[in-house]
Amino acid sequence: MKPFVYNGLPSRVIFGAGSIAQLPAELDRLGAKRALLLSTPEQKNSINEVANTLGSRCAGIYDKAAMHVPVEVAQDARRVAQELGADCCVTVGGGSTTGLGKAIALTSTLPILAVPTTYAGSEMTPIYGLTEGGLKKTGRDARVLPKTVIYDPQLTLTLPAALSASSGMNAIAHCVEALYAHDGNPIISLMAEEGIRALAVSLPKIKTKPQDLDARTDALYGAWLAGVALGAAGMALHHKLCHVLGGFGLPHAETHSIVLPHAMRYNRDAAPEAMRRIEKSLEKKDAPGAVWDLEAGLGIPMRLSDIGMKEADIERAARIATEAPYPNPRKVEYAPVLALLRDAYAGRRPAG
Ligand code: NAD
C-alpha cells in the first residue's frame, strides 16, 4: 500500500425514510432559531411544506435558487438573509439549492443544514461555485460545508425518472474519479466502490418504478458516499471536461452521464486498479463499456448533440480542457481529448 493522507470532513448525517421529521431537533442542535429556507422555484411546494413544520422557527423562504449560482441571485439571497436576521440556512433541493446556501455561508457565519433531493452530492463537499458574466468560478472553503445533512429518500420520490438516472450517473462519476485520483486513499476508495455498487443496482429499478422507496434509499446512500468521495479526492479529466462543457450552457447531470464512459475509456489503460474495482462493483467486465451499457439501459441521452452541444464548439472545448488540465492518470493531450469529445458528441460505445 502506498503512503496516503486522509482528511475527514466534519458533518453530521441523519439518514432514512421520514428523517425530515427530525429537522426541528437538528436545528436545536445547531442552536438555530431563525432559519432561512432555500429552494428553486420548481420546488416551491416542498419548501412550503417544510416551512409549515417549522412554524415561527422559519424566518422566511427564498425560492429563486438557479443552476450554477448566478452571482446576482447569491447577492440577493445574502441581502434577504441579513434583512430577516436569519441564523441558519436550510437548503431543500439539488446541487443548485445547496450551492446557493454555500454562497450565503461563504460571506457570513450562517451554518447550513442541507436536505438533498438529487444525487449531486454537493452537501458533502467544501466546494462552492459562483457564476458571473457567464464564467463559473469554483473554490474550496471549510465554511461552506453543511454542518448537518438530512437524507430522506421519501423526498426523492418526486425526482423525475430521467433526472434520477442522469443525477445518479453524475454521482457514479464522482466515485470513478475518486478511484484514480492522484490524492486518493484506501478509505475513500472503499466508499467509492460501494457508492458505484449501490447506484448501479438501484438506478435501473428507479427507472422502472420511480416510487420504489427501497431503490430510492439505496440510490441516496450511494449518492452520499459519492459526495464524500467528491469532497475528499481531487477530480480529474472527466470533471474538467464537464466543467468546460457547463460553460457552453450544457445541463450538469446529463453532461456528466454522457461524458463519463468516454473519459473512463481515455484513462482505462493508465488506471488498471481503478478499472478492476469498478468492474467488481458493477459485476461486469470492461468498465467503460459496462458504464455505457448501464446508461443506455436507463434511457438517458447518450450524445452531447442530444443536449445542445454544437459540433462547431467541439474543438474549442478540447482546447480549453487541455490548457490547464486537472491531474489525471493519463497525460491530457489535445488530439485524444478531441477524439473523446467527438465520440461523446456522436454517442459511440467506447471501444473495448
Ligand atoms: P439542480 O439542483 O439544478 O436540480 C435540477 C432540477 O430538479 C431543479 O429544477 C430542481 O428544483 C429539481 N429537483 C431537485 N430535486 C427534486 C425532487 N426530489 N423532485 C422534483 N424536482 C426536483 O440539479 P443538480 O444536478 O442536483 O445540481 C447541479 C448543480 O450543482 C450544478 O450547478 C453543479 O455544478 C452543482 N454541484 C456542485 C457540487 C459541489 O460540490 N459544489 C457538487 C455537485 C453538483
XYZ file of C-alpha atoms and ligand atoms in Angstrom:
396
model
C 0.000 0.000 0.000
C 1.281 3.469 -0.905
C 1.519 6.171 1.786
C -1.560 8.429 1.834
C -3.262 11.348 3.560
C -6.858 11.011 4.761
C -8.686 14.212 5.644
C -12.073 13.513 7.260
C -14.611 16.311 6.820
C -16.843 17.054 9.813
C -20.567 16.798 9.167
C -23.463 15.134 10.912
C -25.633 12.869 8.745
C -29.204 11.793 9.508
C -30.271 9.119 7.026
C -33.555 7.319 6.442
C -37.117 7.469 5.143
C -39.076 10.058 7.128
C -35.963 11.652 8.653
C -37.116 15.149 7.619
C -39.258 14.942 10.792
C -36.019 15.416 12.712
C -35.412 18.857 11.223
C -36.623 20.848 14.275
C -34.462 18.773 16.657
C -31.466 19.172 14.335
C -31.973 22.943 14.234
C -31.949 22.852 18.057
C -28.595 21.072 17.991
C -27.226 23.895 15.830
C -28.726 26.477 18.200
C -30.702 27.933 15.275
C -33.926 29.836 15.948
C -34.477 31.710 12.675
C -33.910 29.502 9.633
C -33.945 30.857 6.086
C -35.305 28.136 3.787
C -33.895 27.900 0.258
C -35.254 26.165 -2.851
C -35.651 26.529 -6.607
C -38.941 27.927 -7.972
C -39.779 24.360 -9.115
C -39.635 23.046 -5.533
C -41.728 25.831 -4.013
C -44.363 23.365 -2.769
C -41.829 21.159 -0.956
C -40.263 24.160 0.752
C -43.672 25.475 1.833
C -44.399 22.106 3.466
C -41.090 22.199 5.325
C -41.795 25.790 6.397
C -45.160 24.717 7.844
C -43.478 22.127 10.053
C -41.109 24.779 11.439
C -43.706 27.415 12.362
C -42.113 30.535 13.855
C -38.603 28.996 13.543
C -38.841 29.708 9.791
C -37.567 33.270 9.296
C -38.507 33.191 5.608
C -38.308 31.406 2.269
C -36.072 32.294 -0.662
C -37.106 30.200 -3.668
C -35.013 31.621 -6.509
C -32.071 29.198 -6.490
C -30.782 28.599 -10.037
C -28.242 26.365 -11.778
C -24.558 27.312 -11.212
C -25.421 30.043 -8.636
C -25.567 33.321 -10.618
C -23.788 35.958 -8.525
C -26.835 38.282 -8.685
C -29.000 35.572 -7.077
C -26.337 34.963 -4.410
C -26.186 38.671 -3.559
C -29.976 38.933 -3.410
C -30.229 35.874 -1.113
C -27.468 37.234 1.166
C -29.406 40.509 1.457
C -32.624 38.643 2.321
C -30.805 36.514 4.939
C -29.437 39.639 6.584
C -32.747 41.558 6.488
C -34.596 38.614 8.065
C -31.959 38.177 10.778
C -31.537 34.522 9.793
C -29.161 32.427 11.916
C -29.118 29.312 9.667
C -29.839 28.244 6.070
C -31.896 25.147 5.354
C -31.464 24.042 1.749
C -34.056 21.658 0.303
C -33.119 20.610 -3.233
C -30.334 19.564 -5.556
C -26.875 20.984 -6.147
C -28.241 24.355 -7.282
C -30.041 24.960 -3.996
C -27.207 23.628 -1.841
C -24.908 25.879 -3.891
C -26.959 28.950 -3.006
C -26.713 28.059 0.692
C -22.958 27.791 0.250
C -22.809 31.248 -1.362
C -24.534 32.690 1.729
C -22.292 30.744 4.139
C -19.187 31.954 2.318
C -19.750 35.573 3.326
C -21.457 35.050 6.698
C -21.272 32.813 9.734
C -24.579 31.081 8.944
C -24.398 27.285 9.213
C -26.084 25.183 6.506
C -28.456 22.340 7.210
C -28.790 20.572 3.855
C -31.669 18.364 2.746
C -30.561 16.941 -0.640
C -33.233 15.808 -3.079
C -30.999 14.782 -6.005
C -27.828 12.671 -6.178
C -25.398 15.544 -6.975
C -23.507 15.250 -3.664
C -22.689 18.929 -3.099
C -23.903 18.660 0.523
C -20.809 16.617 1.478
C -18.207 18.937 -0.040
C -16.480 22.195 0.935
C -16.594 23.197 -2.765
C -18.604 26.214 -3.893
C -19.277 27.762 -7.297
C -20.462 31.179 -8.421
C -21.200 32.330 -11.963
C -20.501 35.884 -13.073
C -20.762 37.138 -16.645
C -21.162 33.575 -17.932
C -17.982 32.418 -16.156
C -18.221 29.891 -13.313
C -15.574 30.132 -10.623
C -15.180 27.397 -8.036
C -13.286 27.299 -4.765
C -12.912 25.400 -1.504
C -13.736 26.824 1.900
C -14.483 24.984 5.141
C -17.262 27.497 5.929
C -19.477 26.193 3.104
C -19.521 22.549 4.218
C -23.018 21.888 5.619
C -22.915 21.218 9.374
C -25.846 18.783 9.194
C -27.281 16.765 6.300
C -30.686 15.105 6.407
C -31.015 12.408 3.734
C -34.681 11.474 3.415
C -35.296 9.159 0.431
C -39.010 9.985 0.589
C -38.185 13.486 -0.685
C -36.546 11.983 -3.778
C -39.661 10.091 -4.919
C -40.729 13.124 -6.984
C -37.391 13.404 -8.818
C -38.358 12.568 -12.428
C -37.039 9.206 -13.677
C -34.816 10.765 -16.371
C -33.239 13.250 -13.964
C -32.820 10.494 -11.360
C -30.847 8.458 -13.897
C -28.520 11.259 -15.027
C -28.096 12.595 -11.485
C -27.246 9.076 -10.329
C -24.652 8.744 -13.087
C -23.245 12.122 -12.006
C -22.723 10.524 -8.580
C -21.090 7.442 -10.120
C -18.698 9.824 -11.916
C -17.542 11.202 -8.535
C -16.798 7.631 -7.398
C -14.986 6.700 -10.619
C -12.635 9.681 -10.493
C -12.016 9.222 -6.737
C -10.770 5.704 -7.533
C -7.986 7.030 -9.776
C -7.440 10.380 -8.032
C -3.812 11.483 -7.625
C -4.585 12.132 -3.940
C -6.945 9.194 -3.355
C -6.724 6.895 -0.349
C -7.986 3.425 0.638
C -10.882 4.722 2.816
C -12.322 6.873 0.055
C -11.796 4.036 -2.439
C -13.950 1.752 -0.256
C -16.683 4.371 -0.220
C -16.389 4.938 -3.964
C -16.661 1.225 -4.739
C -19.711 0.842 -2.502
C -21.247 4.014 -3.971
C -20.971 2.633 -7.529
C -22.493 -0.665 -6.415
C -25.451 0.936 -4.602
C -26.246 3.258 -7.529
C -25.783 0.665 -10.281
C -28.207 -1.676 -8.518
C -30.853 0.958 -7.740
C -30.975 3.209 -10.823
C -32.495 0.586 -13.187
C -35.158 -0.156 -10.522
C -35.957 3.562 -10.210
C -36.334 3.790 -13.983
C -38.948 1.027 -13.909
C -40.653 2.220 -10.725
C -39.763 5.769 -9.569
C -41.824 5.240 -6.377
C -39.703 2.269 -5.225
C -38.644 3.507 -1.777
C -36.048 0.762 -1.244
C -34.352 1.612 -4.535
C -34.557 5.339 -3.721
C -32.934 4.601 -0.357
C -30.064 2.664 -1.969
C -29.529 5.416 -4.556
C -29.421 8.171 -1.930
C -26.996 6.110 0.150
C -24.787 5.742 -2.955
C -25.072 9.465 -3.627
C -23.962 10.245 -0.084
C -20.852 8.052 -0.489
C -20.190 9.668 -3.871
C -20.469 13.137 -2.317
C -17.892 12.188 0.328
C -15.589 10.942 -2.453
C -16.040 14.199 -4.383
C -15.231 16.268 -1.297
C -12.162 14.251 -0.341
C -10.370 13.375 -3.581
C -9.174 15.563 -6.433
C -11.231 15.122 -9.585
C -9.592 14.515 -12.975
C -10.211 14.796 -16.738
C -13.900 13.846 -16.584
C -14.824 16.637 -14.161
C -12.643 19.129 -16.038
C -14.443 18.324 -19.296
C -17.861 18.645 -17.652
C -16.864 21.957 -16.102
C -15.792 23.227 -19.522
C -18.973 21.942 -21.208
C -21.081 23.521 -18.440
C -19.586 26.822 -19.580
C -21.151 26.153 -23.009
C -24.548 26.025 -21.274
C -24.986 22.232 -21.224
C -27.045 20.762 -18.329
C -24.955 19.474 -15.408
C -26.146 15.919 -14.701
C -26.722 14.941 -18.355
C -23.280 16.210 -19.383
C -21.709 14.069 -16.651
C -23.560 10.942 -17.698
C -22.715 11.346 -21.396
C -19.008 12.110 -20.922
C -18.294 9.508 -18.187
C -17.789 6.307 -20.237
C -15.605 8.196 -22.729
C -13.426 9.748 -20.002
C -13.109 6.259 -18.485
C -12.021 4.836 -21.845
C -9.432 7.627 -22.094
C -7.991 6.648 -18.690
C -8.579 2.895 -18.875
C -5.039 1.684 -19.527
C -3.477 4.229 -17.168
C -5.691 3.272 -14.211
C -5.974 -0.551 -14.201
C -6.606 -0.887 -10.433
C -9.486 1.640 -10.543
C -11.000 -0.178 -13.549
C -10.739 -3.513 -11.719
C -12.591 -2.080 -8.720
C -15.293 -0.511 -10.925
C -15.760 -3.846 -12.701
C -16.089 -5.547 -9.305
C -18.772 -3.051 -8.214
C -20.703 -3.433 -11.467
C -20.126 -7.203 -11.638
C -19.226 -6.688 -15.319
C -16.087 -6.752 -17.455
C -14.784 -3.752 -19.456
C -15.593 -0.848 -17.072
C -16.116 1.928 -19.706
C -18.353 -0.307 -21.876
C -20.284 -1.517 -18.805
C -20.978 2.076 -17.692
C -22.110 2.955 -21.237
C -24.443 -0.086 -21.246
C -25.858 0.857 -17.830
C -26.688 4.333 -19.151
C -28.164 3.027 -22.390
C -30.438 0.790 -20.296
C -31.562 3.815 -18.264
C -32.764 5.503 -21.450
C -30.914 8.774 -20.840
C -29.390 10.974 -23.565
C -26.193 9.345 -24.865
C -24.928 12.069 -27.220
C -23.687 15.578 -26.482
C -25.584 16.541 -29.648
C -28.799 15.495 -27.811
C -28.312 18.096 -25.071
C -27.429 21.170 -27.088
C -23.703 20.818 -27.897
C -22.794 22.373 -31.235
C -20.361 20.458 -33.429
C -18.550 23.725 -34.159
C -17.712 24.071 -30.431
C -16.007 20.683 -30.004
C -12.514 21.874 -30.945
C -12.766 24.927 -28.670
C -13.925 22.718 -25.775
C -10.978 20.354 -26.324
C -8.568 23.301 -26.379
C -9.901 24.796 -23.130
C -9.935 21.390 -21.399
C -6.298 20.725 -22.275
C -4.941 24.208 -21.499
C -4.909 23.846 -17.697
C -5.744 20.182 -17.028
C -6.501 18.683 -13.608
C -4.082 15.921 -12.532
C -5.115 12.806 -14.486
C -3.808 9.217 -14.720
C -3.134 9.582 -18.455
C -1.473 12.671 -19.883
C -4.119 15.116 -21.077
C -3.431 15.926 -24.738
C -5.387 17.782 -27.374
C -5.737 15.122 -30.098
C -7.043 12.247 -27.916
C -9.281 14.619 -25.916
C -10.716 15.890 -29.195
C -11.382 12.273 -30.227
C -13.031 11.629 -26.834
C -15.356 14.619 -27.315
C -16.205 13.545 -30.868
C -17.147 10.083 -29.543
C -19.293 11.677 -26.801
C -20.871 14.034 -29.352
C -21.859 11.105 -31.558
C -22.748 8.776 -28.629
C -20.469 5.931 -29.787
C -19.971 2.993 -27.381
C -16.355 3.123 -26.114
C -14.156 0.635 -27.961
C -13.344 -2.454 -25.845
P -30.455 21.036 -9.667
O -30.218 21.293 -8.229
O -30.284 22.183 -10.600
O -31.906 20.408 -9.827
C -32.452 20.195 -11.135
C -33.956 20.403 -11.103
O -34.570 19.341 -10.386
C -34.374 21.687 -10.391
O -35.451 22.270 -11.079
C -34.827 21.186 -9.027
O -35.733 22.025 -8.390
C -35.446 19.856 -9.404
N -35.486 18.884 -8.301
C -34.494 18.589 -7.438
N -34.880 17.620 -6.603
C -36.157 17.286 -6.938
C -37.090 16.339 -6.442
N -36.776 15.494 -5.469
N -38.300 16.287 -7.027
C -38.607 17.099 -8.080
N -37.767 18.002 -8.602
C -36.539 18.099 -8.035
O -29.542 19.843 -10.229
P -28.341 19.012 -9.588
O -27.874 18.144 -10.676
O -28.712 18.424 -8.293
O -27.242 20.122 -9.265
C -26.482 20.717 -10.267
C -25.688 21.881 -9.743
O -24.988 21.512 -8.556
C -24.644 22.394 -10.713
O -24.581 23.785 -10.672
C -23.359 21.778 -10.193
O -22.215 22.499 -10.584
C -23.603 21.814 -8.708
N -22.824 20.823 -7.948
C -21.937 21.289 -7.041
C -21.210 20.392 -6.286
C -20.252 20.899 -5.249
O -19.607 20.114 -4.553
N -20.132 22.199 -5.083
C -21.396 19.013 -6.460
C -22.310 18.567 -7.405
C -23.046 19.486 -8.148
